Structure formats: structure tokens, C-alpha cells
Amino acid sequence: MAGGGECIGDGDVGILQSLHDLINDVAKICAAGGFKDLFRKDCTDLGRRISLLSHLIDEIRECDGDFGPLDLSSSSSSSSSSSCLSDLLFALQNAKRLLLVAGNFDSNEDGAAKKISFQFQCVTWKLEKALCNIQYDQFGISEEVQEQVELVRAQLRRATERYGPTNSSVLSRASSQPLDKELDLEQLSTRAFGSLHIDNIGNIDHEVMAKMGNVASDKSSGGHTSDHVIHGMKRGVNSPASSEQNLLKEIDSNADTKSNPSSKTEEETKKPDSVIMPEDFLCPISLEIMRDPVIVATGQTYERSYIQRWIDSGNVTCPKTQQKLQNFTLTTNYVLRSLISQWCAEHNVEQPTAIVTGKIKKSDGSFRDVSGDIVTIQELVHKLSSRLVDEHRAAVREIRSLSKRSTDNRILIAEAGAIPLLVNLLTTDDVLTQENAVTSILNLSIYENNKGLIMLAGAIPSIVQVLRNGSMEARENAAATLFSLSLADENKIIIGASGAIPALVELLQNGSPRGKKDAATALFNLCIYQGNKGRAVRAGIITALLSMLTESNGTMVDEALTILSVLAGHQEAKVAIVKAGTIPVLVDLMRTGLPRNKENSVAILLALCKRDVDNLACLARLGAVIPLMELTKSGTERAQRKATSLLELLRRLQQL
């Protein structure tokens, strides 16, 4: 724990139990699956983020027993803690009910998708605001859990923005209404969307699939919540009818502002969000502006990458009409592409992509004509799906070469729709093709915008398969790809849950020198996320790291210490590090290692010895005082601070 905690009152204990139960309920709903395809990503993302809050609730529940009551000078601190817990409970109740509503979504209901999208925005916004009010110091929340909660908050903020323009006043009033019989939120949403245009709902990637599934209905609207808790959550809220009327007035006011440009500020007028995108320019699958529109056999137009992924997933029907596709030919819609380009130029909206314009903007603001490159790359991408082994093998080899040369090539290759096809080739039996495919994806991932496309293509399971079973070169590049993708915080969670960590640990133990380096880099980055630390420990990473510390050549000492420094604050890792006999090795490195090694060694030892008398006693027996004193004089600035803190702990131990 990070420090002293506040006494938990009897009422708060009931709230905490309800919070615990709600998080478990959400986890069960998500585990059951069956979400309708249009909102599957929204449901799984929301459920995953809520599940990450379980450690927070556990530490709050433990805080009273660990620290005992504090003498609070006033009741304001206690009142604020109860308030923030009630806000969080309210947000989680609405999240649970929304998951059940979205799970039974009826795509035939007029405007239903917009209603649910608005509800997702409200719930996401409310949940982030509730977490914002959690006072870590009052509950003695550990640094690791604080880091985890801040990660969830950052994800929720980004998700709220992706749903469309945010109006804090409207979202606050909308999210203050419980999703139960007291207020028919769907009816409210119908009226709200009648006057408020929310044009960016499609900013979250939705796939319209033909399959349908169901989630069991919520059997109780109240759960374990006591009446006085519900009453507390509704503080300051008017009666349902008046609240709804006031909210609608604010929504209508917001809509009036949109419909009357003269009432907007100059800054708002300049915003692209104020321009309504023609519906014909939006892909029916993603609901985003099309960059490379293509026509399918039924005559419908889609964004190339989305319809290609639809087909690659084994679907044989048109997503919009549900008619069977007579063939899978994708024909570029040049007329629509030109219209989109002209419209974007006229309305000062950023041009979709280089595939549309045939030009790429250079760093000096000028444009380079890449129309010739586009033709070449599109021909190569077309060959990736060839049934002739020699043809797609040659194409992927050339794409690997092109993707290595320049950022422009990485942009063009991704925009030509290569990523889903490269992902398909990761599971080929042809060793050379597999090596070139995974290396191409690695090269493409260097460009930041491509990371999302790679994740969208569902690449992680296939990359992990290559990491487990591929040639050594393929495994090395698969590990490097996971590192590149894990630079985005949300991807750390997805990669960690995919089974990648045990495969990376195995490569760390038995790979080539380069493979070990790539695995170490990926594992370090993944273990920055709290939830992956336990996975790494259970995969045997401590044994592998200790072996690296004691190798005679010492080539991996830096990497091993860096990873250990990230893990040492995690309780499960701490126990495993001590049990493996790592403390004597760290003391020895503190004496004889390079300056950076000494710095990391003393940092790890400090993390292991905080609040642990046994580890401190072990350190004293090993004669650590002398090297620690030397570090306080000649070590790096960080090493001096850590050594001073550790010496102070040893001094206190002697006084006991």
C-alpha cells in the first residue's frame, strides 16, 4: 500500500460490496459473449476496462483492516470518499445495464444504433469522471493500482472523444439519469437525437456482421444496492419528468447552436466537426469517410479494407443488402473517390489518403506525386491473395523490401489494403512467405497510424502463433512486432491477454542472441502494464532473468535488471524474485557492476525491502551496508537516492 488509509464506514462497506459484485457481473456478461456485432467492440472494450478496476476495489476494501481508522479533523474527507464511491457505483450500474441492452440490440429498430452509441458515450464519460474523483491517499492505494486506474481513465477519455463531439453539460445531465424504469432512456435518446446531430458516432470502428447473439437479461435492476445508497446517488437530481425536460432543453439548445452558425464563436465555426458529412461518403461498415471506395458484386460501395476483412472472415453476403455475392471482385469506385476528394477540398476537411489524391504531403508542406508508386503497390497487394504460391511469395518479398525503405511506402502499402492480406499469410506453411509477412507487418507498424490497422485486422493471435512455431528469424521479428504494437497502452492489455507473454519468455530463455534481445524489449514494455506482471511471473520470467544475470558473458545483464526493476513492485513478482535467490546476486552486482547496473540493482533491492523485515535482515547479513555507502558517494543521482533510502531502512531495523 502506498500510505495511510481512511476508516471505511458501515455504509461504505455496503457500497464496496456492491461495487465488487457489479464488476464481477460485468465480467460474467462479457465472458458469456453473444454481443451483437455492431456493438461488440464497444461492449468488450467497456467490459475489459471495468474488469481492470477490481484491484482498486480490493485495495479500498482492505484499507480499513491494514491501516485502521485515522483521526480525521472533519467529516469532509469521509463525505467526499462516500460521494466518489457512490458516483462510481452509479456509473457501473448504468454500464452493466447498457451492456445488456447492447447485447440484445435490434438492428431493425429505427435509430437504435444512435441511441445506444449515445448511451455508450454517456456511460464512458460518467465512469471516467467517477474515477477522477477517487482520492488515492485517503484509501492507501498502491502505486501499481494507481497506475492501472490512470491507464483505464486515459482509455475512457479517448473512447468518449471517439464517440463524437462532447458537451459536458448534456452528458452530465444524461448520465445522471438511472437506466431503469424511472426514466426511459431510449425514449429520451430518441427525442434527443431528433434535434441533435451526432455525426461522429462512427469514429469507433464497428463491423456490421450477419451473425446474431444474445446476452441473458438482467434479472434484477437493484442488485445488492441498499435503498439509502440509491437515494444518495440521486442527490441533486430532480424528478424524472423534470430532469428529462431540462435535459432536452439543453440538447435542443445545443442543436439550435448547430443549426444557427451565426450564434457560434469564430473558433467553433472553423471546426471540421460542424460540417455534416454526406452519408453516401461513409462506409456502411465503419460509418467513416471512405478513403478507397470499392464496388462489390451487388453494386454497393464499401471502404476497401473493411469489405476485404469481411470477405476474409468467410462471409459470402453483402453486409448491407444481405444478398449473396456472386463473386468477390472489388472494383474501385473512381467517381465516388473523386467526389469525396472534391468535397473535402471545398469544405477544408483533411483529404482522406494518398490513395485518393495520388499525392503525399512532405515535411516542408509541398506534395510529392506518388501515383506511379500507388499503381505498383496495388498490383503487388493484389498478388498477395493469389493462389499461386510463387506469385504471392514474390509479392510479399517485394512488399517487405518496400516497407523497409520509407515512411511513404508504409503509408501507401497500408492504404492499398495490404495489412489484412499479410495477416492471412502469417499462418501459411511456407516458411519464407511467413518470414516475409511478419517482417512486412513489423516494418509497417513503425508508422504510428498503421498500428491501429494492424490491431483491427486481428493480427495478434497470428503473430503469437508465429512467435511459438515459426523459424527463428520469424520468431525474432514477431517479438519485435509485439514490442512495436505494445507502445500503445491499450495494445499492452490485448497483447498480454493473447498468450504472447509465455511465448516471449520461452524465446527469452532459448532464442538466438537477437531473439533474446527482442523478447526482452517486448516483455519490458508489456510489463509496464500492471496486469501483465503477474502473467510474466507465472510464465517463469524470474528464472529466465536470474539466468541472464549470472551468465559468464554478461551480455543480457542490462536487460534483465531493467525488467526486474519494473516487476519488483508487484507482490507476486516480489515473492518470486526473493524465492529464486536473487538478492545475493543483486548485492554482488551492486559491488562490481557498471554504474547503470549498480543503479538498477539498488532500486530493485529497495523495492524488495520496503515493508519487509525478512528481506532487510537478509540484506544486512550479506554485508550490503558498505557498497550502499559507496553508492551514496559515487553512484548516479538515482543510485544515491535509492542507496540513502535503503540505508535508512537498515538503520531502523537495527533499532528494533
XYZ file of C-alpha atoms in Angstrom:
656
model
C 0.000 0.000 0.000
C 1.080 3.496 -0.624
C 0.342 5.006 2.735
C -2.197 5.526 5.493
C -5.834 4.881 4.715
C -9.114 6.283 5.845
C -11.533 4.366 8.032
C -14.273 2.726 6.000
C -17.723 3.312 7.447
C -20.521 0.763 7.588
C -22.372 2.457 4.721
C -19.249 2.435 2.567
C -18.773 -1.283 3.221
C -22.167 -1.879 1.587
C -21.192 0.262 -1.402
C -17.871 -1.571 -1.746
C -19.631 -4.942 -1.739
C -21.991 -3.661 -4.433
C -19.041 -2.371 -6.475
C -17.320 -5.736 -6.147
C -20.469 -7.582 -7.226
C -21.071 -5.257 -10.183
C -17.546 -5.725 -11.526
C -17.981 -9.497 -11.260
C -21.361 -9.255 -13.015
C -19.823 -7.256 -15.880
C -17.030 -9.822 -16.209
C -19.616 -12.635 -16.419
C -21.646 -10.765 -19.047
C -18.557 -10.239 -21.188
C -17.371 -13.822 -20.689
C -20.764 -15.086 -21.879
C -20.283 -13.211 -25.154
C -23.150 -13.113 -27.604
C -22.932 -9.366 -28.209
C -24.428 -8.124 -31.450
C -21.667 -7.444 -33.950
C -22.347 -3.738 -34.383
C -21.527 -3.036 -30.720
C -19.286 -5.996 -29.961
C -16.148 -3.856 -29.763
C -17.856 -1.242 -27.587
C -19.118 -3.918 -25.186
C -15.851 -5.829 -24.924
C -13.807 -2.629 -24.505
C -16.097 -1.295 -21.778
C -16.204 -4.647 -20.023
C -12.441 -5.057 -20.134
C -11.859 -1.598 -18.674
C -14.340 -2.182 -15.859
C -12.735 -5.531 -15.026
C -9.419 -3.731 -14.551
C -10.952 -1.854 -11.611
C -11.212 -4.981 -9.445
C -7.772 -4.362 -7.897
C -8.823 -0.826 -6.940
C -11.920 -2.046 -5.114
C -9.941 -4.818 -3.404
C -7.418 -2.326 -2.034
C -10.128 0.042 -0.824
C -11.828 -2.867 0.954
C -8.540 -3.859 2.569
C -7.554 -0.358 3.620
C -9.501 -0.285 6.882
C -8.049 -3.554 8.065
C -4.494 -2.703 7.025
C -4.239 0.776 8.463
C -7.037 1.282 10.978
C -9.082 4.451 11.364
C -7.460 7.827 11.061
C -8.296 10.788 13.220
C -9.941 12.998 10.624
C -10.184 16.612 11.605
C -13.522 16.953 9.848
C -16.152 14.849 8.181
C -15.483 16.407 4.778
C -12.894 13.796 3.834
C -15.182 10.922 4.789
C -18.094 12.547 2.970
C -16.053 13.018 -0.201
C -14.920 9.381 -0.163
C -18.519 8.164 0.183
C -19.571 10.511 -2.605
C -16.939 9.283 -5.062
C -17.765 5.647 -4.288
C -21.464 6.329 -4.857
C -20.665 8.033 -8.174
C -18.604 5.031 -9.231
C -21.388 2.654 -8.191
C -23.931 4.634 -10.206
C -21.676 4.597 -13.293
C -21.088 0.848 -13.012
C -24.800 0.115 -12.627
C -25.530 2.024 -15.821
C -22.616 0.295 -17.566
C -23.955 -3.137 -16.645
C -27.436 -2.337 -17.914
C -26.059 -0.807 -21.095
C -24.118 -3.990 -21.826
C -27.344 -5.964 -21.516
C -29.212 -3.502 -23.772
C -26.448 -3.534 -26.400
C -26.285 -7.321 -26.152
C -29.924 -7.529 -27.278
C -29.650 -4.771 -29.864
C -32.216 -4.923 -32.643
C -30.723 -3.542 -35.837
C -34.209 -3.239 -37.353
C -35.313 -0.586 -34.857
C -35.174 2.860 -36.403
C -32.393 4.966 -34.883
C -31.497 2.296 -32.315
C -27.787 2.359 -33.168
C -27.565 6.103 -32.492
C -29.388 5.707 -29.183
C -27.001 3.053 -27.947
C -23.938 4.930 -29.207
C -25.057 7.983 -27.242
C -25.559 5.830 -24.155
C -22.050 4.393 -24.547
C -20.683 7.943 -24.692
C -22.635 8.945 -21.564
C -21.602 5.876 -19.556
C -17.959 6.135 -20.638
C -17.871 9.819 -19.727
C -19.536 9.231 -16.356
C -17.198 6.368 -15.468
C -14.107 8.464 -16.248
C -15.419 11.343 -14.125
C -16.163 8.988 -11.217
C -12.624 7.582 -11.316
C -11.246 11.125 -11.477
C -12.685 11.790 -8.012
C -11.069 8.784 -6.319
C -8.598 10.109 -3.731
C -5.780 7.580 -3.662
C -4.147 8.843 -0.476
C -7.349 8.515 1.547
C -7.636 4.818 0.721
C -3.922 3.954 0.725
C -3.968 2.849 -2.901
C -0.648 1.363 -4.064
C 1.310 2.967 -6.871
C 0.763 -0.074 -9.106
C -3.021 0.132 -8.812
C -2.926 3.925 -9.227
C -1.063 3.376 -12.493
C -3.685 0.860 -13.577
C -6.583 3.195 -12.792
C -4.928 6.097 -14.613
C -4.488 3.854 -17.651
C -8.205 2.999 -17.575
C -9.077 6.693 -17.231
C -6.944 7.584 -20.241
C -8.656 4.876 -22.293
C -12.098 6.091 -21.222
C -11.257 9.695 -22.155
C -10.125 8.658 -25.622
C -13.189 6.460 -26.072
C -15.533 9.317 -25.085
C -13.913 11.591 -27.662
C -14.114 8.935 -30.388
C -17.876 8.660 -29.966
C -18.215 12.235 -31.188
C -18.325 15.862 -30.026
C -18.656 16.138 -26.259
C -20.931 18.561 -24.437
C -20.134 18.183 -20.731
C -23.411 19.734 -19.622
C -25.551 17.447 -21.779
C -23.517 14.351 -20.921
C -23.657 15.187 -17.219
C -27.429 15.538 -17.210
C -27.972 12.491 -19.423
C -25.635 10.286 -17.388
C -27.233 11.387 -14.112
C -30.423 9.555 -15.061
C -30.535 5.882 -13.986
C -31.133 3.395 -16.780
C -34.211 1.915 -15.168
C -37.985 2.278 -15.184
C -37.865 5.733 -13.633
C -36.638 7.138 -16.923
C -36.977 5.535 -20.325
C -33.543 6.469 -21.629
C -34.230 5.007 -25.040
C -37.255 7.283 -25.372
C -35.132 10.187 -24.163
C -32.444 9.310 -26.686
C -34.981 9.173 -29.495
C -36.125 12.698 -28.699
C -32.566 13.876 -28.134
C -31.288 12.583 -31.450
C -34.257 14.048 -33.228
C -32.835 17.504 -32.635
C -29.140 16.842 -32.084
C -26.933 15.669 -34.944
C -24.154 13.428 -33.717
C -22.148 12.886 -36.834
C -19.088 11.194 -35.408
C -20.733 8.124 -33.929
C -18.864 6.039 -36.475
C -15.496 7.086 -35.137
C -15.472 3.859 -33.169
C -14.755 1.005 -35.544
C -17.955 -1.047 -35.825
C -18.359 -4.066 -38.060
C -21.833 -4.889 -39.302
C -21.937 -8.694 -39.245
C -24.728 -11.096 -40.137
C -24.455 -13.224 -37.017
C -26.736 -12.550 -34.083
C -26.266 -13.441 -30.422
C -27.940 -12.795 -27.135
C -26.878 -11.991 -23.595
C -29.029 -13.087 -20.711
C -31.310 -10.335 -19.480
C -30.510 -8.618 -16.226
C -32.635 -10.389 -13.635
C -32.648 -7.603 -11.114
C -32.471 -3.864 -11.509
C -31.337 -3.226 -7.992
C -28.641 -5.853 -7.466
C -27.147 -5.653 -3.981
C -27.603 -1.926 -3.607
C -29.368 -0.688 -0.492
C -32.099 1.929 -0.686
C -30.073 4.587 1.109
C -27.218 4.175 -1.363
C -29.539 4.678 -4.330
C -31.013 7.711 -2.613
C -27.510 9.100 -2.139
C -26.673 8.595 -5.791
C -29.698 10.608 -6.868
C -28.823 13.598 -4.731
C -29.393 16.885 -6.512
C -31.463 15.226 -9.266
C -34.992 16.458 -9.902
C -37.938 14.208 -10.541
C -37.559 12.053 -13.673
C -40.012 14.112 -15.654
C -38.490 17.492 -14.853
C -34.946 16.139 -15.283
C -35.830 14.824 -18.705
C -37.402 18.115 -19.707
C -34.399 20.125 -18.547
C -32.025 17.798 -20.348
C -33.999 18.041 -23.553
C -33.911 21.824 -23.318
C -30.128 21.718 -23.146
C -29.959 19.279 -26.046
C -32.313 21.414 -28.110
C -30.247 24.475 -27.250
C -27.142 22.695 -28.420
C -28.909 21.662 -31.604
C -30.048 25.253 -32.210
C -26.458 26.380 -31.970
C -25.507 23.836 -34.599
C -28.299 24.882 -36.915
C -27.562 28.610 -36.491
C -23.932 29.217 -37.492
C -24.176 32.906 -36.603
C -24.544 32.010 -32.927
C -21.261 30.113 -32.891
C -17.946 31.563 -31.943
C -15.400 32.084 -34.680
C -13.339 29.202 -33.337
C -16.302 26.805 -33.399
C -17.186 27.821 -36.945
C -13.750 26.761 -38.107
C -14.024 23.284 -36.626
C -14.498 20.461 -39.196
C -16.968 18.772 -36.792
C -19.527 21.468 -37.661
C -19.652 20.194 -41.272
C -22.154 17.397 -41.871
C -20.605 14.642 -43.966
C -22.794 13.353 -46.834
C -23.992 9.871 -45.903
C -23.000 8.475 -49.296
C -19.365 9.234 -48.440
C -19.462 6.976 -45.360
C -18.642 3.278 -45.446
C -21.737 1.262 -44.371
C -19.482 -0.958 -42.233
C -17.256 1.529 -40.391
C -19.516 4.601 -40.728
C -16.322 6.560 -41.509
C -15.464 8.586 -44.597
C -14.221 6.260 -47.309
C -10.612 6.538 -48.360
C -10.585 3.848 -51.048
C -14.229 3.102 -52.036
C -14.816 -0.132 -53.932
C -17.906 -1.683 -55.511
C -18.906 -5.284 -54.749
C -20.981 -7.646 -56.887
C -24.302 -6.317 -55.522
C -23.439 -2.763 -56.583
C -22.922 -1.500 -53.018
C -19.845 0.571 -52.182
C -17.607 -0.010 -49.161
C -14.194 1.008 -47.862
C -11.740 -1.493 -49.351
C -10.030 -2.575 -46.102
C -13.341 -3.199 -44.290
C -15.070 -5.179 -47.024
C -11.868 -7.139 -47.649
C -11.756 -8.090 -43.986
C -15.460 -9.045 -44.149
C -14.769 -11.380 -47.057
C -11.575 -12.744 -45.500
C -13.603 -13.676 -42.400
C -15.573 -16.163 -44.520
C -18.682 -14.084 -45.206
C -20.320 -14.605 -48.619
C -23.090 -11.976 -48.426
C -23.257 -8.217 -48.938
C -23.281 -6.610 -45.451
C -25.875 -4.005 -46.418
C -28.320 -5.987 -48.563
C -27.587 -9.493 -47.211
C -27.610 -10.740 -50.823
C -25.172 -13.472 -51.716
C -22.085 -12.170 -53.511
C -21.759 -13.846 -56.911
C -18.042 -13.068 -56.858
C -15.558 -11.329 -54.583
C -14.190 -8.851 -57.097
C -13.643 -5.357 -55.667
C -13.842 -2.600 -58.288
C -12.554 0.857 -57.440
C -15.340 3.459 -57.437
C -13.389 6.232 -59.173
C -16.387 8.568 -59.456
C -17.165 8.483 -55.746
C -13.488 8.753 -54.867
C -13.254 11.919 -56.937
C -16.407 13.371 -55.372
C -15.073 12.721 -51.856
C -11.796 14.408 -52.739
C -13.570 17.465 -54.187
C -15.926 17.750 -51.220
C -13.045 17.576 -48.728
C -11.183 20.326 -50.597
C -14.263 22.585 -50.743
C -15.068 22.193 -47.032
C -11.481 22.414 -45.780
C -11.624 18.858 -44.465
C -8.414 16.874 -44.417
C -8.033 14.765 -47.547
C -8.637 11.097 -46.763
C -5.429 9.486 -48.039
C -2.747 9.399 -50.649
C -4.587 6.582 -52.440
C -7.367 9.065 -53.217
C -5.260 12.097 -54.076
C -2.215 10.441 -55.595
C -0.028 12.799 -53.530
C 1.769 12.669 -50.191
C 2.490 15.767 -48.145
C 6.182 16.338 -47.449
C 7.679 17.851 -44.299
C 8.111 21.223 -45.988
C 4.374 21.410 -46.803
C 4.733 20.614 -50.501
C 3.286 17.487 -52.118
C 5.000 14.602 -53.877
C 3.259 12.769 -56.699
C 3.095 9.075 -55.823
C 0.581 7.935 -58.424
C 3.183 5.696 -60.068
C 4.102 4.114 -56.732
C 0.427 3.536 -55.984
C -0.082 1.537 -59.178
C 2.947 -0.644 -58.423
C 1.921 -1.248 -54.817
C -1.704 -2.016 -55.709
C -0.519 -4.636 -58.191
C 1.645 -6.229 -55.500
C -1.183 -6.183 -52.956
C -3.491 -7.845 -55.483
C -0.942 -10.657 -55.892
C -0.884 -11.287 -52.137
C -4.222 -13.078 -52.456
C -3.081 -15.165 -55.428
C -3.492 -18.923 -55.118
C -0.161 -19.397 -56.871
C 2.479 -19.884 -54.175
C 5.308 -18.428 -56.272
C 3.277 -15.323 -57.087
C 2.269 -14.350 -53.547
C 5.717 -15.375 -52.250
C 7.370 -12.921 -54.652
C 4.822 -10.213 -53.845
C 5.307 -10.428 -50.078
C 9.081 -10.418 -50.528
C 8.846 -7.180 -52.534
C 6.435 -5.617 -50.012
C 8.906 -6.442 -47.259
C 11.593 -4.607 -49.184
C 9.399 -1.586 -49.983
C 8.072 -1.265 -46.419
C 11.627 -1.086 -45.129
C 12.658 1.819 -47.363
C 10.458 4.775 -46.421
C 7.507 6.093 -44.453
C 5.718 6.967 -47.708
C 5.820 3.327 -48.744
C 4.445 2.245 -45.366
C 1.533 4.628 -45.798
C 0.777 3.548 -49.367
C 1.058 -0.185 -48.650
C -1.358 0.071 -45.708
C -3.816 2.220 -47.650
C -3.774 -0.281 -50.507
C -5.291 -2.834 -48.108
C -2.202 -4.986 -47.648
C -2.414 -5.475 -43.884
C -5.350 -7.971 -43.722
C -3.765 -9.983 -46.547
C -0.379 -10.038 -44.811
C -2.070 -11.207 -41.607
C -3.629 -14.101 -43.534
C -0.177 -15.110 -44.786
C 1.161 -15.392 -41.227
C -0.479 -18.827 -40.941
C 0.915 -20.183 -44.203
C 3.020 -23.366 -44.201
C 5.578 -21.742 -46.476
C 8.475 -20.671 -44.216
C 9.808 -17.898 -46.478
C 6.372 -16.390 -47.012
C 5.706 -16.405 -43.274
C 9.051 -14.742 -42.516
C 8.473 -12.022 -45.098
C 4.872 -11.455 -43.996
C 5.699 -10.949 -40.306
C 8.665 -8.737 -41.204
C 6.447 -6.651 -43.503
C 3.968 -6.146 -40.660
C 6.865 -5.159 -38.390
C 8.025 -2.570 -40.920
C 4.503 -1.219 -41.423
C 3.966 -0.896 -37.663
C 6.770 1.664 -37.466
C 4.314 4.209 -38.893
C 2.077 5.120 -35.949
C -1.242 5.188 -37.826
C -0.684 1.643 -39.076
C -0.642 0.197 -35.558
C -4.401 0.589 -35.286
C -4.953 -1.004 -38.705
C -2.828 -3.985 -37.701
C -4.795 -4.434 -34.481
C -8.064 -4.003 -36.379
C -7.029 -6.793 -38.747
C -6.853 -9.174 -35.772
C -3.136 -9.756 -36.223
C -2.154 -10.564 -32.626
C -3.235 -14.258 -32.464
C -1.417 -14.995 -35.725
C 1.701 -13.115 -34.612
C 1.708 -15.142 -31.374
C 1.393 -18.337 -33.411
C 4.466 -17.319 -35.414
C 6.256 -16.491 -32.152
C 5.595 -20.015 -30.911
C 6.132 -22.109 -34.023
C 7.918 -20.080 -36.687
C 11.541 -20.166 -37.814
C 13.995 -18.320 -35.588
C 14.011 -15.291 -37.904
C 10.209 -15.236 -37.924
C 10.087 -15.539 -34.121
C 12.582 -12.704 -33.717
C 10.550 -10.389 -35.926
C 7.283 -11.468 -34.301
C 8.695 -10.418 -30.924
C 9.865 -7.109 -32.389
C 6.391 -6.557 -33.872
C 4.726 -7.125 -30.496
C 7.080 -4.567 -28.980
C 6.215 -2.028 -31.666
C 2.470 -2.560 -31.250
C 2.676 -2.513 -27.444
C 3.859 1.103 -27.486
C 0.141 1.978 -27.427
C -1.227 1.481 -23.882
C -4.460 -0.237 -24.936
C -2.478 -2.734 -27.009
C -0.472 -3.789 -23.938
C -3.677 -5.203 -22.470
C -4.740 -7.001 -25.662
C -1.296 -8.491 -26.284
C -0.933 -9.572 -22.668
C -4.277 -11.384 -22.768
C -3.425 -13.125 -26.054
C -0.954 -15.641 -24.650
C 2.044 -13.766 -26.028
C 3.921 -13.471 -22.727
C 4.700 -17.203 -22.208
C 5.915 -17.386 -25.817
C 8.136 -14.332 -25.270
C 9.562 -15.822 -22.063
C 10.359 -19.038 -23.922
C 12.188 -17.015 -26.599
C 13.998 -15.119 -23.843
C 15.260 -18.433 -22.449
C 16.040 -20.378 -25.614
C 16.212 -17.936 -28.505
C 19.125 -16.637 -30.542
C 21.049 -13.640 -29.148
C 18.942 -11.311 -31.270
C 15.767 -13.189 -30.357
C 16.535 -12.797 -26.651
C 17.053 -9.053 -27.121
C 13.762 -8.697 -28.998
C 11.895 -10.768 -26.399
C 13.391 -8.752 -23.525
C 12.399 -5.460 -25.120
C 8.829 -6.645 -25.723
C 8.483 -8.083 -22.214
C 9.773 -4.892 -20.609
C 7.217 -2.797 -22.456
C 4.330 -5.189 -21.788
C 5.167 -5.368 -18.070
C 4.763 -1.629 -17.702
C 1.061 -2.502 -17.563
C 0.229 -3.849 -14.106
C -1.964 -6.723 -15.278
C 0.856 -8.270 -17.332
C 3.324 -8.517 -14.445
C 1.577 -11.490 -12.878
C 1.328 -13.180 -16.270
C 5.079 -12.799 -16.763
C 5.857 -14.216 -13.319
C 3.596 -17.212 -13.889
C 5.271 -17.781 -17.257
C 8.633 -18.234 -15.488
C 10.273 -14.925 -16.317
C 12.098 -14.645 -12.964
C 14.079 -17.845 -13.589
C 14.998 -16.623 -17.061
C 16.106 -13.221 -15.763
C 18.233 -14.739 -12.966
C 19.966 -16.926 -15.540
C 20.733 -13.818 -17.612
C 22.201 -12.081 -14.533
C 24.587 -14.953 -13.821
C 25.736 -15.752 -17.374
C 29.506 -15.552 -17.752
C 29.380 -13.330 -20.842
C 27.068 -10.825 -19.134
C 25.532 -9.688 -22.435
C 21.978 -9.500 -21.098
C 22.557 -8.073 -17.605
C 21.233 -4.622 -18.519
C 18.025 -6.045 -19.986
C 17.465 -8.413 -17.060
C 17.881 -5.672 -14.451
C 15.637 -3.287 -16.356
C 12.797 -5.827 -16.451
C 13.322 -6.754 -12.781
C 13.111 -3.083 -11.815
C 9.643 -2.932 -13.416
C 8.489 -6.161 -11.754
C 9.905 -5.638 -8.245
C 6.995 -3.507 -7.039
C 4.470 -6.246 -7.850
C 3.728 -8.508 -4.874
C 3.646 -11.788 -6.801
C 6.870 -10.863 -8.598
C 8.485 -9.766 -5.340
C 7.854 -13.164 -3.750
C 9.192 -14.982 -6.827
C 12.330 -12.807 -7.029
C 13.208 -13.476 -3.389
C 12.389 -17.183 -3.633
C 14.690 -17.548 -6.657
C 17.638 -16.347 -4.560
C 18.116 -13.111 -6.468
C 19.059 -10.854 -3.525
C 22.699 -12.144 -3.212
C 23.164 -11.699 -6.962
C 21.894 -8.116 -6.778
C 24.203 -7.319 -3.843
C 27.144 -8.649 -5.833
C 26.165 -6.527 -8.856
C 25.876 -3.515 -6.555
C 29.543 -4.071 -5.687
C 31.040 -4.947 -9.073
C 28.623 -3.902 -11.826
C 28.713 -0.987 -14.189
C 27.198 2.298 -12.918
C 23.840 1.627 -14.605
C 23.767 -1.931 -13.260
C 24.501 -0.693 -9.748
C 21.693 1.846 -10.055
C 19.116 -0.739 -11.113
C 20.321 -3.268 -8.540
C 19.888 -0.884 -5.599
C 16.478 0.232 -6.959
C 15.295 -3.385 -7.092
C 16.642 -4.118 -3.599
C 14.841 -1.077 -2.189
C 11.545 -2.257 -3.732
C 12.060 -5.744 -2.283
C 12.921 -4.489 1.211
C 10.177 -1.909 1.699
C 7.791 -3.161 4.395
C 9.661 -6.483 4.506
C 11.808 -7.057 7.590
C 12.975 -10.504 6.443
C 14.437 -9.158 3.197
C 16.092 -6.295 5.071
C 17.663 -8.747 7.510
C 18.931 -10.825 4.592
C 20.463 -7.711 3.075
C 22.226 -6.871 6.347
C 23.635 -10.407 6.641
C 25.058 -10.158 3.109
C 27.109 -7.103 4.072
C 25.261 -4.644 1.845
C 25.972 -1.621 4.039
C 29.472 -0.941 2.671
C 28.553 -0.979 -1.063
C 25.464 1.086 -0.243
C 27.579 3.730 1.481
C 29.900 3.811 -1.512
C 26.924 4.342 -3.803
C 25.738 7.324 -1.759
C 29.041 8.991 -2.605
C 29.959 7.816 -6.111
C 26.782 6.432 -7.681
C 24.477 8.072 -10.182
C 21.967 10.581 -8.806
C 19.212 7.966 -8.775
C 21.511 5.358 -7.233
C 22.464 7.786 -4.464
C 18.799 8.419 -3.605
C 17.930 4.715 -3.550
C 21.026 3.789 -1.524
C 20.280 6.519 1.039
C 16.704 5.252 1.458
C 17.881 1.664 1.832
C 20.476 2.606 4.443
C 17.773 4.415 6.397
C 15.642 1.242 6.394
C 18.629 -0.783 7.629
C 19.262 1.770 10.397
C 15.647 1.456 11.556
C 15.973 -2.336 11.519
C 18.907 -2.157 13.930
C 16.843 -0.039 16.327
C 14.090 -2.647 16.594
